Amino acid sequence: MAEPITVADPEDPRLRDYTGLTDVELRRRREPAEGLFIAEGEKVIRRAEQAGYAMRSMLLSAKWVGPLRDVIDAASAPVYVVDPELAERVTGYHVHRGALASMARKPLPPVDEVLRTVGRGGAGEEPAVRRVALFEDIVDHANLGAAFRNAAALGVDAVLLSPRCADPFYRRSVKVSMGAVFQVPWTRLESWPGEVATLRAAGFTVAALCLSDRAITLDELAARDDERLALVFGTEGAGLTPGILDAADAHVRIPMDAGVDSLNVAAASAVAFYATRPRPS
């Protein structure tokens, strides 16, 4: 049983994992390099633990020691108890949820392994992974976290990220996703858009969500009920790059009313995931 350790010095080196959590550039450099990420709030911490991520330490306000006692005992990692003012000095913001955990990352799997991962419906005689979401250059952490939550909720089996995409394990992404980033298998592509060939070789139709003259409607795509489908989403500003637009098998648009030409990427992904979910056989 790990015994909580009260810490009163914000410069204590044992709290290093939690310093400057609002400094995006610092955390973007440090966290992947040091193999860690930060989980915030009881639900997210529990989901990270249940997904098999090893705990490095916890930073808690006193009121959370009891509710998280089972997690503390199971993890056998050091638990640092601090008052809210000290937590704010260390992290750079008011930790209103009162519970943070530093977790160890796992190595990212290769693309072909992610595409073979058994989907939540079971493999049987059908492909294990039938629906894939691919995000190109999404740099907003909140949007990426929301998109992961949509993927988990709406039957997407795996997520692929282009090399320049934001880190889904950055604290804000994890928080917005409510821990869904731990539920959906994902990896980062090394070659983009070259990896389209990998998807196609695995039997996927690659559909790019965009506004183009040759775009079919989302309803038309859904009516085809492709056996294996990869939906590609780009940034709100520039949209998808010419390379993926040229490589995609289909261009797809979501019909809009009232003069609106596009949705936020998180909203668009939710609509597309729902519309194209596999039909019951």
Coordinates of C-alpha atoms in Angstrom, one line a residue:
M1 CA 0.0 0.0 0.0
A2 CA 1.5 3.3 -1.1
E3 CA 1.5 5.9 1.7
P4 CA 0.7 9.5 0.5
I5 CA 3.5 12.0 0.9
T6 CA 2.7 15.5 1.8
V7 CA 4.7 18.0 -0.2
A8 CA 4.9 21.7 0.7
D9 CA 7.7 23.0 -1.6
P10 CA 6.7 23.8 -5.2
E11 CA 10.3 23.3 -6.2
D12 CA 10.4 19.8 -4.9
P13 CA 12.1 17.7 -7.8
R14 CA 9.6 14.9 -7.2
L15 CA 6.9 17.1 -8.7
R16 CA 8.8 17.7 -12.0
D17 CA 6.3 15.7 -14.1
Y18 CA 3.6 18.3 -13.2
T19 CA 5.5 21.6 -13.7
G20 CA 4.3 24.0 -16.3
L21 CA 1.3 22.1 -17.6
T22 CA -0.1 25.1 -19.4
D23 CA 3.1 25.6 -21.4
V24 CA 2.1 23.8 -24.6
E25 CA 5.5 24.0 -26.3
L26 CA 7.3 22.8 -23.2
R27 CA 5.0 19.9 -22.6
R28 CA 4.9 19.0 -26.3
R29 CA 8.7 18.6 -26.2
R30 CA 9.0 17.0 -22.8
E31 CA 6.2 14.5 -22.6
P32 CA 6.8 12.3 -25.7
A33 CA 10.6 12.5 -25.1
E34 CA 10.3 11.4 -21.5
G35 CA 7.6 8.8 -22.2
L36 CA 4.8 10.3 -20.1
F37 CA 1.4 12.0 -20.2
I38 CA -0.8 13.6 -17.6
A39 CA -4.3 12.3 -16.8
E40 CA -6.6 14.7 -15.0
G41 CA -9.6 13.9 -12.9
E42 CA -10.8 10.6 -11.3
K43 CA -12.6 9.2 -14.4
V44 CA -9.7 9.8 -16.8
I45 CA -7.2 8.4 -14.3
R46 CA -9.2 5.3 -13.9
R47 CA -9.7 4.9 -17.6
A48 CA -5.9 5.2 -18.2
E49 CA -5.2 2.6 -15.6
Q50 CA -7.9 0.3 -17.0
A51 CA -6.3 0.7 -20.4
G52 CA -3.1 -0.7 -19.0
Y53 CA -1.0 2.5 -18.7
A54 CA 1.5 2.3 -15.9
M55 CA 1.4 5.1 -13.3
R56 CA 4.6 7.1 -12.5
S57 CA 3.1 9.1 -9.7
M58 CA 0.0 11.0 -8.5
L59 CA -0.5 14.6 -7.4
L60 CA -3.7 14.9 -5.3
S61 CA -5.5 17.3 -3.0
A62 CA -6.2 15.6 0.3
K63 CA -9.9 15.1 -0.4
W64 CA -9.0 12.7 -3.3
V65 CA -6.9 10.3 -1.3
G66 CA -9.9 8.3 -0.1
P67 CA -11.9 8.1 -3.3
L68 CA -8.8 7.0 -5.2
R69 CA -7.5 4.6 -2.6
D70 CA -8.1 1.6 -4.8
V71 CA -6.2 3.1 -7.6
I72 CA -3.4 4.2 -5.3
D73 CA -3.0 0.7 -3.9
A74 CA -3.1 -1.0 -7.3
A75 CA -0.5 1.3 -8.8
S76 CA 2.1 1.2 -6.1
A77 CA 3.4 4.6 -7.3
P78 CA 4.3 7.6 -5.2
V79 CA 1.4 9.8 -4.2
Y80 CA 2.1 13.5 -3.5
V81 CA -0.5 15.3 -1.5
V82 CA -0.5 19.1 -1.9
D83 CA -2.8 22.0 -1.1
P84 CA -4.6 23.7 -4.0
E85 CA -2.4 26.8 -3.9
L86 CA 0.7 24.8 -4.2
A87 CA -0.8 22.7 -7.0
E88 CA -1.5 25.9 -8.9
R89 CA 2.0 27.2 -8.5
V90 CA 3.4 23.9 -9.8
T91 CA 1.1 23.3 -12.7
G92 CA 0.3 26.9 -13.7
Y93 CA -3.4 26.7 -13.4
H94 CA -6.1 25.9 -10.8
V95 CA -6.5 22.2 -10.7
H96 CA -10.2 22.2 -9.9
R97 CA -10.6 18.5 -10.3
G98 CA -7.9 18.0 -7.6
A99 CA -6.3 14.9 -9.1
L100 CA -3.5 14.4 -11.5
A101 CA -1.5 11.4 -12.5
S102 CA 1.7 11.0 -14.5
M103 CA 1.4 8.0 -16.7
A104 CA 3.9 6.1 -18.8
R105 CA 3.3 6.0 -22.5
K106 CA 3.4 2.8 -24.5
P107 CA 5.3 2.5 -27.8
L108 CA 3.1 3.4 -30.8
P109 CA 2.2 0.3 -32.9
P110 CA 2.9 0.1 -36.6
V111 CA 0.0 1.0 -39.0
D112 CA -0.5 -2.6 -40.2
E113 CA -0.9 -3.8 -36.6
V114 CA -3.5 -1.1 -35.8
L115 CA -5.4 -2.1 -38.9
R116 CA -5.4 -5.7 -37.7
T117 CA -6.6 -4.9 -34.2
V118 CA -9.8 -6.7 -33.4
G119 CA -12.7 -4.3 -33.6
R120 CA -15.2 -4.0 -30.8
G121 CA -17.8 -6.1 -32.7
G122 CA -15.5 -9.1 -32.9
A123 CA -13.7 -10.4 -35.9
G124 CA -15.5 -13.6 -37.1
E125 CA -15.2 -13.9 -40.8
E126 CA -15.2 -10.2 -41.4
P127 CA -12.2 -7.8 -41.3
A128 CA -11.3 -7.0 -37.7
V129 CA -11.2 -3.3 -38.4
R130 CA -13.9 -1.9 -40.6
R131 CA -13.9 1.8 -39.9
V132 CA -10.8 4.1 -39.6
A133 CA -10.6 7.8 -39.0
L134 CA -7.5 9.6 -40.3
F135 CA -6.8 13.2 -39.2
E136 CA -4.4 15.3 -41.2
D137 CA -2.5 18.2 -39.4
I138 CA -5.1 18.8 -36.7
V139 CA -3.2 21.0 -34.3
D140 CA -6.0 22.0 -31.9
H141 CA -5.9 19.7 -28.9
A142 CA -9.5 20.2 -27.9
N143 CA -10.7 19.3 -31.4
L144 CA -8.6 16.2 -31.5
G145 CA -9.8 15.1 -28.1
A146 CA -13.4 15.6 -29.1
A147 CA -12.8 13.7 -32.3
F148 CA -11.4 10.7 -30.4
R149 CA -14.4 10.8 -28.1
N150 CA -16.7 10.7 -31.2
A151 CA -14.7 7.8 -32.6
A152 CA -15.0 5.8 -29.4
A153 CA -18.8 6.5 -29.2
L154 CA -19.7 5.9 -32.8
G155 CA -18.0 2.7 -33.7
V156 CA -14.7 3.7 -35.3
D157 CA -12.2 0.9 -34.8
A158 CA -8.9 2.8 -35.2
V159 CA -7.5 6.3 -35.6
L160 CA -4.5 7.3 -37.7
L161 CA -2.7 10.7 -37.4
S162 CA -0.6 12.5 -39.9
P163 CA 3.0 13.3 -38.8
R164 CA 2.1 17.0 -37.9
C165 CA -1.1 16.2 -36.0
A166 CA -1.3 17.3 -32.3
D167 CA -0.5 14.9 -29.5
P168 CA -3.8 13.1 -28.4
F169 CA -2.1 12.4 -25.1
Y170 CA -1.6 16.1 -24.3
R171 CA -3.5 16.9 -21.1
R172 CA -6.2 19.0 -22.8
S173 CA -6.9 16.3 -25.5
V174 CA -7.1 13.6 -22.9
K175 CA -9.4 15.7 -20.7
V176 CA -11.8 16.7 -23.6
S177 CA -11.9 13.1 -24.8
M178 CA -12.9 12.0 -21.2
G179 CA -10.2 9.3 -21.6
A180 CA -11.5 8.0 -25.0
V181 CA -8.0 8.4 -26.3
F182 CA -7.2 5.2 -24.3
Q183 CA -10.1 3.2 -25.8
V184 CA -9.5 3.5 -29.5
P185 CA -6.3 2.0 -31.1
W186 CA -4.3 4.7 -32.8
T187 CA -0.9 5.4 -34.2
R188 CA 1.0 8.2 -36.0
L189 CA 1.9 7.8 -39.7
E190 CA 5.5 8.1 -40.8
S191 CA 4.8 8.6 -44.5
W192 CA 2.0 10.9 -45.5
P193 CA 0.1 10.7 -47.8
G194 CA 2.2 7.6 -48.8
E195 CA 0.4 5.5 -46.2
V196 CA -2.8 5.7 -48.3
A197 CA -1.2 2.8 -50.2
T198 CA -1.1 0.8 -47.0
L199 CA -4.8 1.4 -46.4
R200 CA -5.8 0.5 -49.9
A201 CA -3.7 -2.7 -49.8
A202 CA -5.6 -3.6 -46.7
G203 CA -8.9 -3.3 -48.6
F204 CA -10.0 0.2 -47.4
T205 CA -11.8 2.8 -49.4
V206 CA -10.2 6.1 -48.6
A207 CA -12.8 8.9 -48.5
A208 CA -11.7 12.5 -48.0
L209 CA -14.1 14.9 -46.4
C210 CA -13.8 18.1 -48.4
L211 CA -15.5 20.7 -50.6
S212 CA -14.6 19.8 -54.2
D213 CA -16.3 19.8 -57.5
R214 CA -16.3 16.0 -57.6
A215 CA -17.5 15.4 -54.0
I216 CA -20.4 13.0 -53.5
T217 CA -22.7 13.6 -50.6
L218 CA -22.2 11.8 -47.3
D219 CA -25.6 10.1 -47.8
E220 CA -24.3 8.6 -51.1
L221 CA -21.1 7.3 -49.4
A222 CA -23.2 5.8 -46.6
A223 CA -25.5 4.1 -49.0
R224 CA -22.5 2.2 -50.5
D225 CA -21.8 0.6 -47.1
D226 CA -18.2 -0.1 -47.9
E227 CA -16.8 -3.1 -46.1
R228 CA -13.7 -1.2 -45.0
L229 CA -13.7 2.6 -45.0
A230 CA -11.2 5.2 -44.0
L231 CA -12.5 8.7 -43.5
V232 CA -10.0 11.5 -43.8
F233 CA -10.4 14.9 -42.1
G234 CA -8.3 18.0 -42.5
T235 CA -7.9 21.4 -40.8
E236 CA -10.7 23.9 -40.6
G237 CA -8.7 26.6 -42.3
A238 CA -6.7 25.0 -45.2
G239 CA -8.6 21.8 -45.3
L240 CA -6.9 18.7 -46.7
T241 CA -3.7 19.0 -48.6
P242 CA -3.5 18.3 -52.4
G243 CA -1.5 15.1 -51.8
I244 CA -4.4 13.3 -50.0
L245 CA -7.0 14.8 -52.2
D246 CA -5.2 13.3 -55.2
A247 CA -4.7 10.0 -53.5
A248 CA -8.2 9.5 -52.1
D249 CA -10.7 7.1 -53.7
A250 CA -13.6 9.5 -53.1
H251 CA -14.3 13.1 -52.1
V252 CA -17.2 13.5 -49.8
R253 CA -19.2 16.5 -48.5
I254 CA -21.7 17.0 -45.8
P255 CA -24.7 19.0 -47.3
M256 CA -25.2 22.3 -45.5
D257 CA -28.0 24.8 -45.2
A258 CA -28.2 28.5 -44.4
G259 CA -25.1 29.4 -46.3
V260 CA -22.8 27.5 -44.0
D261 CA -20.1 25.7 -46.0
S262 CA -18.4 23.5 -43.3
L263 CA -18.5 22.3 -39.7
N264 CA -15.9 22.2 -37.0
V265 CA -13.8 19.1 -37.6
A266 CA -15.0 17.5 -34.4
A267 CA -18.7 18.1 -35.3
A268 CA -18.0 16.9 -38.9
S269 CA -16.4 13.7 -37.7
A270 CA -19.3 12.9 -35.4
V271 CA -21.8 13.3 -38.4
A272 CA -19.6 11.2 -40.7
F273 CA -18.9 8.5 -38.2
Y274 CA -22.6 8.1 -37.4
A275 CA -23.7 8.1 -41.1
T276 CA -21.2 5.6 -42.2
R277 CA -21.2 3.1 -39.3
P278 CA -21.4 -0.5 -40.5
R279 CA -24.9 -1.8 -41.0
P280 CA -26.0 -4.9 -39.1
S281 CA -25.8 -8.0 -41.3

